[in-house]
Amino acid sequence: MSDLVEPYPASHVYETDQPVRYEQDGAVAHIIMDRPKYSNAQNNQMTYALDDAFRRAVDDDAIRVIVLRGEGKHFSAGHDIGTPGRDLGASWDRRHLFPDHVNKPAAELLYTREQEVYLGMCRRWRDIPKPTIAAVQGACIAGGLMLAWVCDLIVATDDAFFQDPVNRMGIPGVEYFAHGFELPPRIAKEFILLGERMSAERAYNFGMVNRLSTRETLMADVKAIADELASRDRLGNWLTKQALNHVEDLRGKRTAMDAVFHMHHFAHAQSDLVNSNNLGGMDAKSMAAANKKQG
């Protein structure tokens, strides 16, 4: 008797075949999330396209620095939980040694999928040997935080804001749980428990953002940093990244993330048992309404 189930139904409709653009400016690669209609919400299609773009930049010896940015008003509104392109039922050629998720029962489905596309992908991108810069404008919410946090440097516009509101779903923060390393512990608790927007200026004051910019000057400011990094020794840049990532891991970043990932999925399973879905009974519309009301 098989313990597998009928594959999760695939009902998504993509609005684009290219959710990520790749552009080159000298020795700098620009990886651009390109779902502006949906505030660059991350579905499987986008996540695997991001991985393809990062791989392209890593494999090209002419590229010395990578910039990650989002097209349109916002950097990223987070994981796709409500657009027509939400593709939970889609299978992909996986990048890690995890099985396909679509035929797994109950809590195993999300647990398997998110090991691959959320925790696994973000750790993979954090370890890229070339310097990475996140250019953030507008909203950087939940899954958007994960994309910014894996980058070595963050430059944010003065109207940018950062937010992890998933406590509304009964979930203790997003899967790539770096909150306690990006922010002081008491501030991290406030950030998750209240789920309020944190301004770019406040994030800068806590050291989560490296430089403040404006929408008009963001690309010029990022270019100045990227061009300077591109002029430095390639191996020196890589070793510097490894050194500081190693310090974070010695402080417990990886083991803390592993532990909270399991808490995260316990929360999903609990929601499936007591609510209408694994998101604490919330959906994209109710989350957006709650965030708008909160301001």
Coordinates of C-alpha atoms in Angstrom, one line a residue:
M1 CA 0.0 0.0 0.0
S2 CA 1.5 3.3 -1.1
D3 CA 1.8 6.2 1.3
L4 CA 1.8 8.7 -1.6
V5 CA -1.3 10.6 -2.7
E6 CA -2.7 12.0 -5.9
P7 CA -0.6 15.0 -7.0
Y8 CA -1.6 18.3 -5.6
P9 CA -3.8 19.9 -8.3
A10 CA -2.0 22.4 -10.6
S11 CA -4.4 25.2 -11.4
H12 CA -2.0 28.1 -11.9
V13 CA -2.0 30.5 -14.9
Y14 CA 1.2 32.5 -15.4
E15 CA 1.0 36.1 -16.6
T16 CA 4.5 35.9 -18.0
D17 CA 7.0 33.4 -19.3
Q18 CA 9.9 35.4 -17.9
P19 CA 9.4 36.4 -14.3
V20 CA 13.1 37.4 -14.0
R21 CA 15.2 39.5 -16.3
Y22 CA 19.0 39.3 -16.5
E23 CA 21.0 42.4 -17.6
Q24 CA 24.7 43.1 -17.6
D25 CA 26.4 46.4 -16.9
G26 CA 30.1 45.9 -17.3
A27 CA 31.3 43.5 -14.6
V28 CA 27.9 43.7 -12.8
A29 CA 25.0 41.4 -13.4
H30 CA 21.5 42.7 -12.6
I31 CA 18.9 40.1 -11.7
I32 CA 15.5 41.7 -11.8
M33 CA 12.3 40.3 -10.5
D34 CA 9.7 41.1 -13.1
R35 CA 6.2 40.5 -11.8
P36 CA 5.3 44.2 -11.1
K37 CA 1.6 43.5 -11.5
Y38 CA 1.8 41.3 -8.4
S39 CA 4.5 43.3 -6.5
N40 CA 7.0 40.7 -7.5
A41 CA 5.4 38.0 -5.4
Q42 CA 7.5 34.8 -5.5
N43 CA 6.0 31.7 -7.0
N44 CA 7.9 28.5 -8.0
Q45 CA 8.4 29.9 -11.5
M46 CA 10.1 33.0 -10.2
T47 CA 12.2 31.1 -7.6
Y48 CA 13.7 28.7 -10.2
A49 CA 14.2 31.6 -12.6
L50 CA 16.1 33.4 -9.9
D51 CA 18.3 30.4 -9.3
D52 CA 18.9 30.1 -13.1
A53 CA 20.0 33.8 -13.1
F54 CA 22.3 33.4 -10.1
R55 CA 23.8 30.4 -11.7
R56 CA 24.4 32.3 -15.0
A57 CA 26.1 35.1 -13.1
V58 CA 28.3 32.7 -11.1
D59 CA 29.3 30.8 -14.2
D60 CA 30.3 34.0 -16.1
D61 CA 33.9 34.9 -15.1
A62 CA 33.3 38.4 -16.6
I63 CA 30.8 39.1 -13.8
R64 CA 32.3 40.2 -10.5
V65 CA 29.3 41.5 -8.6
I66 CA 25.5 40.7 -8.6
V67 CA 22.7 43.1 -8.0
L68 CA 19.2 41.8 -7.1
R69 CA 16.3 44.2 -7.6
G70 CA 12.6 44.3 -8.3
E71 CA 10.8 45.9 -11.2
G72 CA 8.0 48.5 -10.4
K73 CA 6.8 50.0 -7.2
H74 CA 8.0 47.3 -4.8
F75 CA 11.0 45.1 -4.3
S76 CA 8.9 42.1 -3.3
A77 CA 5.6 41.5 -1.5
G78 CA 6.8 38.1 -0.4
H79 CA 5.7 34.6 -1.3
D80 CA 2.8 34.1 -3.7
I81 CA -0.2 33.1 -1.7
G82 CA -2.9 34.4 -3.9
T83 CA -2.2 35.3 -7.6
P84 CA -3.3 33.3 -10.6
G85 CA 0.3 32.3 -10.9
R86 CA 0.5 30.6 -7.5
D87 CA 1.9 27.2 -8.5
L88 CA 2.0 25.0 -5.5
G89 CA 1.0 22.1 -7.6
A90 CA 3.8 22.5 -10.2
S91 CA 6.8 20.1 -10.3
W92 CA 10.3 21.4 -11.2
D93 CA 13.7 20.0 -11.8
R94 CA 14.9 20.4 -8.3
R95 CA 18.3 22.0 -7.3
H96 CA 18.8 20.1 -4.0
L97 CA 18.5 16.4 -3.1
F98 CA 14.9 16.6 -2.0
P99 CA 12.0 14.7 -3.6
D100 CA 9.1 16.2 -5.5
H101 CA 6.5 17.6 -3.1
V102 CA 3.3 17.3 -5.2
N103 CA 2.5 13.7 -4.3
K104 CA 3.2 13.9 -0.6
P105 CA 0.4 13.8 2.0
A106 CA -0.6 16.4 4.5
A107 CA 2.1 18.4 6.2
E108 CA 4.8 16.5 4.2
L109 CA 3.9 18.5 1.0
L110 CA 4.8 21.9 2.3
Y111 CA 7.7 20.6 4.4
T112 CA 9.3 19.1 1.4
R113 CA 8.6 22.0 -1.0
E114 CA 9.9 24.7 1.4
Q115 CA 13.1 22.8 2.1
E116 CA 13.8 23.2 -1.6
V117 CA 12.4 26.5 -2.7
Y118 CA 12.7 28.6 0.4
L119 CA 15.2 27.5 2.9
G120 CA 17.4 25.6 0.5
M121 CA 17.4 28.2 -2.3
C122 CA 18.2 31.1 0.1
R123 CA 21.1 29.3 1.7
R124 CA 22.4 28.4 -1.8
W125 CA 22.3 32.1 -2.8
R126 CA 23.8 33.3 0.5
D127 CA 26.9 31.2 -0.3
I128 CA 27.4 32.6 -3.8
P129 CA 31.2 33.4 -4.1
K130 CA 30.6 36.9 -5.6
P131 CA 29.4 40.0 -3.7
T132 CA 25.7 40.5 -3.9
I133 CA 23.7 43.7 -3.4
A134 CA 20.0 44.0 -2.8
A135 CA 18.5 47.3 -4.2
V136 CA 15.3 47.7 -2.3
Q137 CA 12.4 50.1 -3.0
G138 CA 8.9 50.1 -1.6
A139 CA 7.7 46.9 0.1
C140 CA 10.1 44.2 1.3
I141 CA 7.7 41.9 3.0
A142 CA 8.0 38.3 4.4
G143 CA 9.6 36.3 1.6
G144 CA 11.0 39.6 0.2
L145 CA 13.0 39.8 3.4
M146 CA 14.6 36.5 2.7
L147 CA 15.8 37.7 -0.7
A148 CA 17.3 40.9 0.7
W149 CA 18.8 39.1 3.7
V150 CA 20.8 36.6 1.6
C151 CA 22.6 39.5 -0.1
D152 CA 25.8 40.8 1.3
L153 CA 24.8 44.5 1.2
I154 CA 21.3 46.2 1.2
V155 CA 20.7 49.6 -0.3
A156 CA 17.2 50.9 0.3
T157 CA 15.2 53.9 -0.8
D158 CA 13.9 56.3 1.8
D159 CA 10.4 55.1 1.2
A160 CA 11.2 51.4 1.5
F161 CA 9.8 49.4 4.4
F162 CA 10.5 45.9 5.8
Q163 CA 7.8 43.7 7.3
D164 CA 7.2 40.1 8.5
P165 CA 3.5 39.9 9.2
V166 CA 3.1 36.1 9.2
N167 CA 2.5 36.0 13.0
R168 CA -1.1 36.8 11.9
M169 CA -1.1 33.3 10.4
G170 CA 0.1 31.7 13.6
I171 CA 3.6 31.3 12.1
P172 CA 6.8 32.4 13.9
G173 CA 8.4 34.3 11.0
V174 CA 9.4 33.3 7.5
E175 CA 11.4 30.2 6.6
Y176 CA 14.8 31.8 6.2
F177 CA 14.8 32.8 9.9
A178 CA 17.5 35.5 10.1
H179 CA 15.5 37.9 12.2
G180 CA 17.6 37.5 15.3
F181 CA 20.8 38.1 13.3
E182 CA 19.6 41.1 11.3
L183 CA 18.1 42.8 14.3
P184 CA 18.7 43.0 18.1
P185 CA 16.6 40.2 19.8
R186 CA 14.1 42.5 21.5
I187 CA 13.5 44.4 18.2
A188 CA 13.3 41.1 16.3
K189 CA 10.5 40.0 18.7
E190 CA 8.6 43.3 18.1
F191 CA 9.2 42.9 14.4
I192 CA 7.6 39.5 14.3
L193 CA 5.0 39.7 17.1
L194 CA 3.5 43.0 16.0
G195 CA 4.3 42.5 12.3
E196 CA 4.5 46.3 11.8
R197 CA 6.3 48.0 8.9
M198 CA 9.9 49.0 9.7
S199 CA 11.0 52.1 7.8
A200 CA 14.3 51.9 5.9
E201 CA 15.7 54.6 8.2
R202 CA 15.0 52.5 11.3
A203 CA 16.4 49.4 9.6
Y204 CA 19.5 51.4 8.8
N205 CA 19.9 52.5 12.4
F206 CA 19.8 48.8 13.4
G207 CA 22.4 47.9 10.8
M208 CA 20.1 45.8 8.7
V209 CA 20.5 48.3 5.8
N210 CA 23.9 49.5 4.6
R211 CA 23.0 52.7 2.8
L212 CA 19.9 54.8 2.4
S213 CA 19.1 56.2 -1.1
T214 CA 16.1 57.6 -3.0
R215 CA 14.1 56.2 -5.9
E216 CA 15.9 58.7 -8.2
T217 CA 19.4 57.8 -7.1
L218 CA 19.1 54.2 -6.1
M219 CA 20.6 52.7 -9.3
A220 CA 23.4 55.3 -9.3
D221 CA 24.2 54.6 -5.7
V222 CA 24.2 50.8 -6.2
K223 CA 26.3 51.2 -9.3
A224 CA 29.0 53.1 -7.4
I225 CA 29.2 50.3 -4.8
A226 CA 29.1 47.5 -7.4
D227 CA 31.8 49.1 -9.6
E228 CA 34.1 49.5 -6.6
L229 CA 33.6 45.9 -5.5
A230 CA 34.1 44.7 -9.1
S231 CA 37.6 46.4 -9.0
R232 CA 38.7 44.3 -6.0
D233 CA 40.4 41.0 -6.0
R234 CA 37.9 38.2 -6.9
L235 CA 39.3 35.7 -4.4
G236 CA 39.6 38.3 -1.7
N237 CA 35.9 39.2 -2.1
W238 CA 34.9 35.5 -1.9
L239 CA 37.1 34.9 1.2
T240 CA 35.7 37.9 2.9
K241 CA 32.2 36.6 2.4
Q242 CA 33.1 33.2 3.7
A243 CA 34.8 34.7 6.8
L244 CA 31.8 36.7 7.9
N245 CA 29.3 34.0 7.0
H246 CA 31.4 31.6 9.1
V247 CA 31.2 34.1 12.0
E248 CA 27.4 34.2 11.7
D249 CA 27.2 30.4 11.7
L250 CA 29.5 30.1 14.7
R251 CA 27.0 32.3 16.4
G252 CA 24.4 29.8 15.6
K253 CA 22.6 31.2 12.5
R254 CA 22.4 27.9 10.6
T255 CA 21.3 25.8 13.6
A256 CA 18.8 28.4 14.8
M257 CA 17.3 28.5 11.3
D258 CA 17.0 24.7 11.2
A259 CA 15.1 24.8 14.5
V260 CA 12.7 27.6 13.6
F261 CA 12.1 26.0 10.2
H262 CA 10.6 23.0 12.1
M263 CA 8.5 25.4 14.3
H264 CA 7.3 27.1 11.1
H265 CA 6.0 23.8 9.8
F266 CA 4.5 22.7 13.0
A267 CA 2.5 26.0 12.8
H268 CA 1.4 25.1 9.2
A269 CA 0.3 21.6 10.4
Q270 CA -1.6 23.1 13.4
S271 CA -3.3 25.5 11.1
D272 CA -4.4 22.7 8.8
L273 CA -6.0 21.0 11.8
V274 CA -7.8 24.0 13.3
N275 CA -8.3 26.4 10.5
S276 CA -9.6 26.5 6.9
N277 CA -6.0 26.3 5.5
N278 CA -2.4 26.1 6.5
L279 CA -2.1 29.9 6.7
G280 CA -4.0 30.3 9.9
G281 CA -7.2 30.9 8.0
M282 CA -5.7 33.9 6.2
D283 CA -5.3 34.4 2.5
A284 CA -3.7 37.1 0.3
K285 CA -6.7 39.4 0.5
S286 CA -7.2 39.2 4.2
M287 CA -3.4 39.7 4.8
A288 CA -3.3 42.7 2.5
A289 CA -6.4 44.2 4.2
A290 CA -4.8 43.7 7.7
N291 CA -1.6 45.3 6.6
K292 CA -3.4 48.2 5.0
K293 CA -5.4 48.8 8.2
Q294 CA -2.3 48.6 10.3
G295 CA -0.6 51.2 8.0

